[in-house]
Short mmCIF file of C-alpha atoms in Angstrom, two decimals:
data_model
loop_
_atom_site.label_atom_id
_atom_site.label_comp_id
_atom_site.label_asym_id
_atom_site.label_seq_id
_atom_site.Cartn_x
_atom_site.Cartn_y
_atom_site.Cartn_z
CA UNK A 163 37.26 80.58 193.18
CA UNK A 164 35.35 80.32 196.78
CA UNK A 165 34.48 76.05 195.95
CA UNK A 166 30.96 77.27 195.17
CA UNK A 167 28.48 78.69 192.60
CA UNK A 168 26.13 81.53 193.36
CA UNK A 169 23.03 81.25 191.58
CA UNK A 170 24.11 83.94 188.67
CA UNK A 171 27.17 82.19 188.53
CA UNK A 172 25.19 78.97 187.48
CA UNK A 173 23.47 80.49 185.17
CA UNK A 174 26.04 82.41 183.45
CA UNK A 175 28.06 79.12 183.08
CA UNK A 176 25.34 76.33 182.72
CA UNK A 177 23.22 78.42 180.15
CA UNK A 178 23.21 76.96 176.81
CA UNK A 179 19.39 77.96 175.67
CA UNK A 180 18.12 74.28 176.29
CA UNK A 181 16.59 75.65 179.67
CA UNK A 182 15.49 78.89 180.23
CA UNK A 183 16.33 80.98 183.48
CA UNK A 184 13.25 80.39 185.68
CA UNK A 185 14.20 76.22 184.31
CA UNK A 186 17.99 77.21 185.49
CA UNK A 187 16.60 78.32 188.53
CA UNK A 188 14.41 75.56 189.56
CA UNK A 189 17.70 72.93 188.47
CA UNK A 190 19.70 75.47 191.16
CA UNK A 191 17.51 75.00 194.18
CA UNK A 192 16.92 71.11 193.33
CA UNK A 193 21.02 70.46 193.24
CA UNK A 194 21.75 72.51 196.12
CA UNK A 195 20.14 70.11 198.77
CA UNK A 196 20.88 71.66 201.99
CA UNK A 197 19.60 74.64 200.82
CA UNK A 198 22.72 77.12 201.34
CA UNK A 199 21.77 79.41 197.91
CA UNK A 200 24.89 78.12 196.67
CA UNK A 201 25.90 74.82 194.93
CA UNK A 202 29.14 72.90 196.62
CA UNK A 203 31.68 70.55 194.53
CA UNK A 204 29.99 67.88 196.26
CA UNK A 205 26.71 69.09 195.61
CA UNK A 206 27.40 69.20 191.91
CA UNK A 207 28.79 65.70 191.84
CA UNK A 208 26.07 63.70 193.56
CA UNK A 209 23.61 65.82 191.47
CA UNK A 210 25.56 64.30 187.81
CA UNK A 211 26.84 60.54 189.62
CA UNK A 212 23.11 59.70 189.52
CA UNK A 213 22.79 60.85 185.55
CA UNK A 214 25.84 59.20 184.42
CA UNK A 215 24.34 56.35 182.64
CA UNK A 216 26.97 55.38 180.26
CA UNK A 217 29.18 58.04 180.87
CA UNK A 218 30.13 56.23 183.86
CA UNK A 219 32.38 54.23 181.37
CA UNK A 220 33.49 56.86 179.49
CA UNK A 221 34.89 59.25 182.31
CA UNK A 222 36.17 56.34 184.09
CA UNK A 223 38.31 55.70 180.75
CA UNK A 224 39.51 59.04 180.65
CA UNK A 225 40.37 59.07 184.33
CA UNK A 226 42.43 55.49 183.40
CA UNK A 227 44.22 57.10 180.37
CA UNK A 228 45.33 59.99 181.94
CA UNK A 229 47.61 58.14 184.22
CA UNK A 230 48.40 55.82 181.65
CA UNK A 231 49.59 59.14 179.40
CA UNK A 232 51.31 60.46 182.92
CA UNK A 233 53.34 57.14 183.07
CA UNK A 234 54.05 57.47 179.15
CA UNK A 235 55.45 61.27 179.62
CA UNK A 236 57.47 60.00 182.80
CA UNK A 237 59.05 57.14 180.21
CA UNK A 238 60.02 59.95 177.53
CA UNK A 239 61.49 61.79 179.88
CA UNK A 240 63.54 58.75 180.87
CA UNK A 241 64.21 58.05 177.13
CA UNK A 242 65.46 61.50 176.22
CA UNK A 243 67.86 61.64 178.95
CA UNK A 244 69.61 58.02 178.67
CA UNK A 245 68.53 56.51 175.61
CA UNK A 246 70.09 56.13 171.92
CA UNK A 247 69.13 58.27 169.01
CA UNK A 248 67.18 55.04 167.65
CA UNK A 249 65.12 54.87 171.40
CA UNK A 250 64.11 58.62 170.62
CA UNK A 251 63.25 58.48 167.52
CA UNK A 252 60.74 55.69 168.12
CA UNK A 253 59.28 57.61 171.31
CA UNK A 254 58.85 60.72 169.26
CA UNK A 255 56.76 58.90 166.71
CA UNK A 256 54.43 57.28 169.31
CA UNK A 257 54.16 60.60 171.20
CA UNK A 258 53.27 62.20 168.31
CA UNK A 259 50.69 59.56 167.31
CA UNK A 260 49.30 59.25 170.93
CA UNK A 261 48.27 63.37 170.21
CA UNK A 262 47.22 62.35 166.68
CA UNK A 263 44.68 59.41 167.94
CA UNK A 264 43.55 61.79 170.98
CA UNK A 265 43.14 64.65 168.88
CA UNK A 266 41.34 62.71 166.50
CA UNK A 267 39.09 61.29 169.49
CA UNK A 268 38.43 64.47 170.97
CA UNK A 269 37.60 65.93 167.42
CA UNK A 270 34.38 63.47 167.16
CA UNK A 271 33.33 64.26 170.76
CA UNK A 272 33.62 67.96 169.64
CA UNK A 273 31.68 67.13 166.46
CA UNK A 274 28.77 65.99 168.32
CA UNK A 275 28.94 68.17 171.04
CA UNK A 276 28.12 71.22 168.05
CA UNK A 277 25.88 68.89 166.27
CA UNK A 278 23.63 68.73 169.31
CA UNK A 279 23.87 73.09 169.90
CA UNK A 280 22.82 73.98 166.71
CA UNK A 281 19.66 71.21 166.76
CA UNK A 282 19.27 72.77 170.22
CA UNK A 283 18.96 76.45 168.48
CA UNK A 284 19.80 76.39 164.86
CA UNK A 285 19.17 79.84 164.97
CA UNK A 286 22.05 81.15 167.57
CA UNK A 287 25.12 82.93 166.93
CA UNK A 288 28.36 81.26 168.46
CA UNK A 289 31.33 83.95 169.14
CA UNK A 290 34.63 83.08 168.03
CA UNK A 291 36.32 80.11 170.30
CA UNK A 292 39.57 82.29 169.50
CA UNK A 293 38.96 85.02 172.75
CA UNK A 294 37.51 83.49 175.87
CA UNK A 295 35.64 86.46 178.14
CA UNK A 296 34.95 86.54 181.76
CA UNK A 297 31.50 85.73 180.66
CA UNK A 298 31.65 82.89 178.03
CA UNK A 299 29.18 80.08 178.66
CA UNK A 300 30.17 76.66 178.65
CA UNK A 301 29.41 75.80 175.05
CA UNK A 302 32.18 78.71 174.04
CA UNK A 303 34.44 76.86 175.90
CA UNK A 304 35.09 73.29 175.23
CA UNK A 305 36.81 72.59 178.32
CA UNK A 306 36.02 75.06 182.10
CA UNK A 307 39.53 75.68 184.07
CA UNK A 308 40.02 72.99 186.67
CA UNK A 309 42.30 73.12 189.11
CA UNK A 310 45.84 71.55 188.50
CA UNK A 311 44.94 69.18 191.57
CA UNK A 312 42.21 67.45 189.93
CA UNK A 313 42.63 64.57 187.48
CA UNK A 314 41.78 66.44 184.40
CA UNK A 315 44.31 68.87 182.63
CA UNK A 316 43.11 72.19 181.86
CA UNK A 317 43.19 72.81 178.35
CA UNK A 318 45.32 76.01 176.67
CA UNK A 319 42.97 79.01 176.68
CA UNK A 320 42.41 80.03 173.49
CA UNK A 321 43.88 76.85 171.74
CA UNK A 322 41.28 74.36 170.59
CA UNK A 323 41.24 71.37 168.77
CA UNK A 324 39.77 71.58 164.94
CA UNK A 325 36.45 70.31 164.90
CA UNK A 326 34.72 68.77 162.46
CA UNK A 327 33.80 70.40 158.83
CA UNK A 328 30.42 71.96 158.10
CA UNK A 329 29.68 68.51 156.06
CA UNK A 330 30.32 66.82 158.69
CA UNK A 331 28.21 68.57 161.43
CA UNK A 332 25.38 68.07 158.45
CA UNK A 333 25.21 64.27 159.31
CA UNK A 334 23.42 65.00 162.88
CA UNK A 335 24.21 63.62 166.00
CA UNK A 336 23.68 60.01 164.88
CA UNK A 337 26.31 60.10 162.14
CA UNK A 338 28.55 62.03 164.60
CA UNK A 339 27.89 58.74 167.17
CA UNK A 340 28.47 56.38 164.07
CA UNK A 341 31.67 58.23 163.30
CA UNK A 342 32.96 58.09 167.33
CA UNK A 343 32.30 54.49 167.28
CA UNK A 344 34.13 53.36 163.99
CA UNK A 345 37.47 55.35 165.37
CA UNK A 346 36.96 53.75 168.98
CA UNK A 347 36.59 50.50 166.91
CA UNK A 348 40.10 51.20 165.27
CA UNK A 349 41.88 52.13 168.99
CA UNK A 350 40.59 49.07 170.65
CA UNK A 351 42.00 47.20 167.43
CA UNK A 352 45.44 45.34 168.87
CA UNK A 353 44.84 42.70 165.88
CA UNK A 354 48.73 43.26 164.70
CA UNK A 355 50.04 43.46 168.37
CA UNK A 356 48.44 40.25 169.08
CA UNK A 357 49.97 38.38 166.02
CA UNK A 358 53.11 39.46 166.47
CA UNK A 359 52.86 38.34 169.61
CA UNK A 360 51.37 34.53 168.77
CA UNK A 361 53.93 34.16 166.09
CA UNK A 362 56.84 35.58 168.74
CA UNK A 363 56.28 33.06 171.02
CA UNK A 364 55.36 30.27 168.70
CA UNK A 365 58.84 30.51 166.94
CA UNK A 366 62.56 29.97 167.73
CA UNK A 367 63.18 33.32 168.04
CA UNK A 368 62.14 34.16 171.40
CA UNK A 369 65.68 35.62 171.86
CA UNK A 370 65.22 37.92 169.32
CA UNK A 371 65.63 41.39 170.96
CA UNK A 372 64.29 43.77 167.82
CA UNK A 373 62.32 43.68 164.85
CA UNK A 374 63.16 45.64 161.92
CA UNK A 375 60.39 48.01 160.70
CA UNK A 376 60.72 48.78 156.54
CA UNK A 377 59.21 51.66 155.40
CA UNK A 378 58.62 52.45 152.05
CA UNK A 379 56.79 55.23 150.61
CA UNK A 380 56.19 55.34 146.62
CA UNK A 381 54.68 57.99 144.55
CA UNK A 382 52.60 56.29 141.31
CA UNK A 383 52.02 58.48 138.21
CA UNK A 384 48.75 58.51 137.49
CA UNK A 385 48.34 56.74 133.66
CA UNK A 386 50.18 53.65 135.97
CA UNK A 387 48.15 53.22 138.50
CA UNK A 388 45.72 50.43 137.84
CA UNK A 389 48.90 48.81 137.12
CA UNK A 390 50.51 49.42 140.03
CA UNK A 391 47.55 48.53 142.65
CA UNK A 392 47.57 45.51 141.29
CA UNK A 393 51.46 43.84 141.46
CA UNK A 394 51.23 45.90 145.05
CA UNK A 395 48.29 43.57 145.87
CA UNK A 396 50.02 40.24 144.47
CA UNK A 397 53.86 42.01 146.38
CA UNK A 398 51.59 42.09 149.61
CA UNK A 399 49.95 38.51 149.46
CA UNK A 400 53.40 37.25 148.81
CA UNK A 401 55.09 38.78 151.68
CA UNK A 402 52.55 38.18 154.39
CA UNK A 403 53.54 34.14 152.99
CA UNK A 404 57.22 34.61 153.66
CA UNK A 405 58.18 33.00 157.07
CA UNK A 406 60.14 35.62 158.41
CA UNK A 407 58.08 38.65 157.51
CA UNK A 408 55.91 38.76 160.85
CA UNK A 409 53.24 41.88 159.31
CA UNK A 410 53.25 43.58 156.15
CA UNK A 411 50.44 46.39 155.59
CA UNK A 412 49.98 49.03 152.78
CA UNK A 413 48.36 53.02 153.17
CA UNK A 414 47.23 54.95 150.51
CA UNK A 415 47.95 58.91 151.39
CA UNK A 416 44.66 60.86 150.51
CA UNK A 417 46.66 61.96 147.37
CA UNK A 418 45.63 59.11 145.73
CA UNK A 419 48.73 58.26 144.19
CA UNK A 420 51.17 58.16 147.02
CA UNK A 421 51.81 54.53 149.34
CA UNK A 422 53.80 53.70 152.36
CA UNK A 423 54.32 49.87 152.61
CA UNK A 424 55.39 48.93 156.46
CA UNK A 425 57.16 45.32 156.80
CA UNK A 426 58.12 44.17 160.05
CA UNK A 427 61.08 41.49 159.68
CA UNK A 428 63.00 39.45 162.63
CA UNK A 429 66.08 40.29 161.52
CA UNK A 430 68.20 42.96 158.99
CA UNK A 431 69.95 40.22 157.38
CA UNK A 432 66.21 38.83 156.68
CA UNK A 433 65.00 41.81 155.39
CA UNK A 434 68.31 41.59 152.77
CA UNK A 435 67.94 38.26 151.68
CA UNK A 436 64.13 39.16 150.82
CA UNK A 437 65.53 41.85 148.67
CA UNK A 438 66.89 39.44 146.47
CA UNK A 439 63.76 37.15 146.21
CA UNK A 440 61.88 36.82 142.82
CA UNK A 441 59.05 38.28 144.83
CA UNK A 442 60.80 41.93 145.54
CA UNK A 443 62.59 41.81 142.19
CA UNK A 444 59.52 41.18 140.38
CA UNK A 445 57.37 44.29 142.03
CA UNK A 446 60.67 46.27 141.80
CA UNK A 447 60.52 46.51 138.00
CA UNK A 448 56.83 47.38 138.21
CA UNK A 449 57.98 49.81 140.37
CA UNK A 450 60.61 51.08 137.84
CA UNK A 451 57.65 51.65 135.11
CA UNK A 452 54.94 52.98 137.62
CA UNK A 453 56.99 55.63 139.92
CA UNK A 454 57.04 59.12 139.20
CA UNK A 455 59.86 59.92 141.65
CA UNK A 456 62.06 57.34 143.57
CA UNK A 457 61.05 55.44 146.55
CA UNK A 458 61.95 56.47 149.92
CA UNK A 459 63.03 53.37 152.21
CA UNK A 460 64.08 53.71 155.52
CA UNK A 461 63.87 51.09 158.44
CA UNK A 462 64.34 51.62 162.48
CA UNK A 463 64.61 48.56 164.93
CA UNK A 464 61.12 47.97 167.08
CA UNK A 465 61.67 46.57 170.40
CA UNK A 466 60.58 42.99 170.22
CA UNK A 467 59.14 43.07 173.85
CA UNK A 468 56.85 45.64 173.11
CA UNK A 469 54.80 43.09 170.65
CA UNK A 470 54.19 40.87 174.31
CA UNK A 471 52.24 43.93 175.21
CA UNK A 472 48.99 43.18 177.51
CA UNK A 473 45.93 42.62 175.86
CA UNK A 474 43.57 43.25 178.08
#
C-alpha cells in the first residue's frame, strides 16, 4: 500500500511459472527505469502502454462501459424513486440482463485466461479461488484490489464468476478466442434496434409513445413437436408480414420443448385485433393439440424512444 512494488513483492504477485525468478528478476530491473529497486504506478504503466497491441481497444472499451454502466445505475436509481411499477419492471429486466451479457463476457475472458495456465503448466495444482491468502498469485485471483479511485471496480473477494466447463477449457485457447468473438458478434448486433427504428420513422406513427411487448412462453409435449415447429415457423413468417407487428422472434429454452415468442406491436388495441386474425386462430388450435400445459402470455409497454437509440 506504499504506490510501489519491492522486488519480492513482484514476484510473489507476477509469478505464474511462465518465467522463472532469475527471468522475474531481470523483467524487475528492466521496468524499473530509474533504477530505485522498486517499481512505481507509472513505471508499471509505461512498461505495459508499449505492449498493448490490441488490448489498447479492449481496455479502452472497458474504460467506456464503465461510465456508460455508472450513468445506467444513476438512471435506476432515478427510476426506482419516481417512476411507475411498469418503468421498474422494465429497468429490472435490463439490469439484470446487462449482468447476464457481462457475466457471460467475462466468463469467455476467464475461459481463456485458464486455457492459456494449464498449456503454460498442465502439470500445476491451482488452490481453490474460494479463500484468497496474503500470498495468492495473480492467476488465483482473477481480478488484484484496486483502489476505489481508479476506473476499475474491485471485484468481491471470494466471489467469482463461473468459468467455463472442463469441455470447454478442452477446446484450447483458439476455440476459447472463437467462442469470445461469436458472443462479441451478438452484443455489437443492434439489427432489431435499428429496424424498429427505420420502420418508426418511416410510418405515421411517430407520435406513438410505447410499443407493446407480447410474451408468450409455451411448453410442447414431446410426441407433438415436429408438429408444432412447424405451424410456429408458418405463425412467425405470417406475423413478421402483418403491418403493425414491428419484430416478432422465437427462443427455444435448452429444454427442448419449451418457447417464448416476443412480438412487439404499436399499439394494445393492435395486438387485439391480431388475436382475432385467421393467422393467430389458426396456430392457436395447433397450440391446443401440441401444449402440455397452458401458455403463459403477458405483455409490458416498451418506450418507443428507446428504439431511436444511437447506433454508433
Amino acid at each position: 500500500d506504499d504506490g510501489k512494488l519491492s522486488l519480492e513483492e513482484f514476484q510473489a504477485f507476477f509469478s505464474d511459472g511462465t518465467l522463472n525468478e532469475e527471468e522475474l528478476e531481470k523483467l524487475f530491473h528492466t521496468i524499473d527505469s530509474d533504477n530505485t529497486n522498486n517499481v512505481d504506478t507509472k513505471e508499471l504503466c509505461d512498461y505495459f502502454a508499449d505492449h498493448m497491441g490490441d488490448y489498447e481497444d479492449v481496455l479502452a472499451s472497458l474504460e467506456m462501459l464503465n461510465l456508460s454502466i455508472l450513468k445506467a445505475m444513476d438512471y435506476t436509481k432515478r427510476v426506482y424513486e419516481s417512476g411507475t411499477n411498469v418503468d421498474q419492471f422494465v429497468t429490472r429486466f435490463l439490469l439484470k440482463e446487462t449482468a447476464n451479457q457481462t457475466q457471460s463476457l467475462l466468463s469467455s475472458v476467464e475461459s481463456a485466461v485458464d486455457a492459456i495456465d494449464e498449456q503454460t503448466n498442465p502439470a500445476r495444482h491451482y488452490p481453490s479461488k474460494d479463500s484468497h491468502g496474503l500470498s495468492d498469485t495473480w492467476y488465483d485471483n482473477p481480478m488484484p484490489s484496486y483502489s476505489p479511485t481508479t476506473w476499475m471496480v474491485p471485484r468481491e473477494q471470494g466471489k467469482t464468476f463461473q468459468t467455463g466447463s472442463p469441455d470447454t477449457k478442452a477446446e484450447g485457447l483458439e476455440g476459447q478466442i472463437n467462442r469470445l468473438a461469436k458472443l462479441i458478434g451478438k452484443l455489437e448486433d443492434k439489427t432489431l434496434w435499428f429496424d424498429l427504428h427505420q420502420r418508426l420513422s418511416d410510418s405515421e406513427s411517430t407520435a406513438c409513445t410505447y410499443l407493446l411487448l407480447v410474451r408468450n412462453e409455451m411448453t410442447v409435449s414431446h410426441k407433438h413437436l415436429g408438429e408444432f415447429c412447424s405451424s410456429l415457423k408458418q405463425y412467425l413468417k405470417s406475423v413478421a408480414g402483418e403491418r403493425d407487428c414491428f419484430h416478432v422472434t422465437a427462443v427455444k429454452l435448452p429444454d427442448g420443448v419449451t418457447f417464448i415468442v416476443y412480438e412487439f406491436w404499436e399499439t394494445e388495441e393492435d395486438w387485439k385485433r391480431h388475436l382475432q386474425s385467421a393467422t393467430c386462430k389458426g396456430f392457436q388450435h395447433v397450440k391446443v393439440d401440441t401444449l402440455s400445459q397452458p401458455e403463459a402470455i403477458s405483455s409490458v409497454a416498451v418506450p418507443a424512444a428507446w428504439c431511436t437509440l444511437s447506433r454508433e
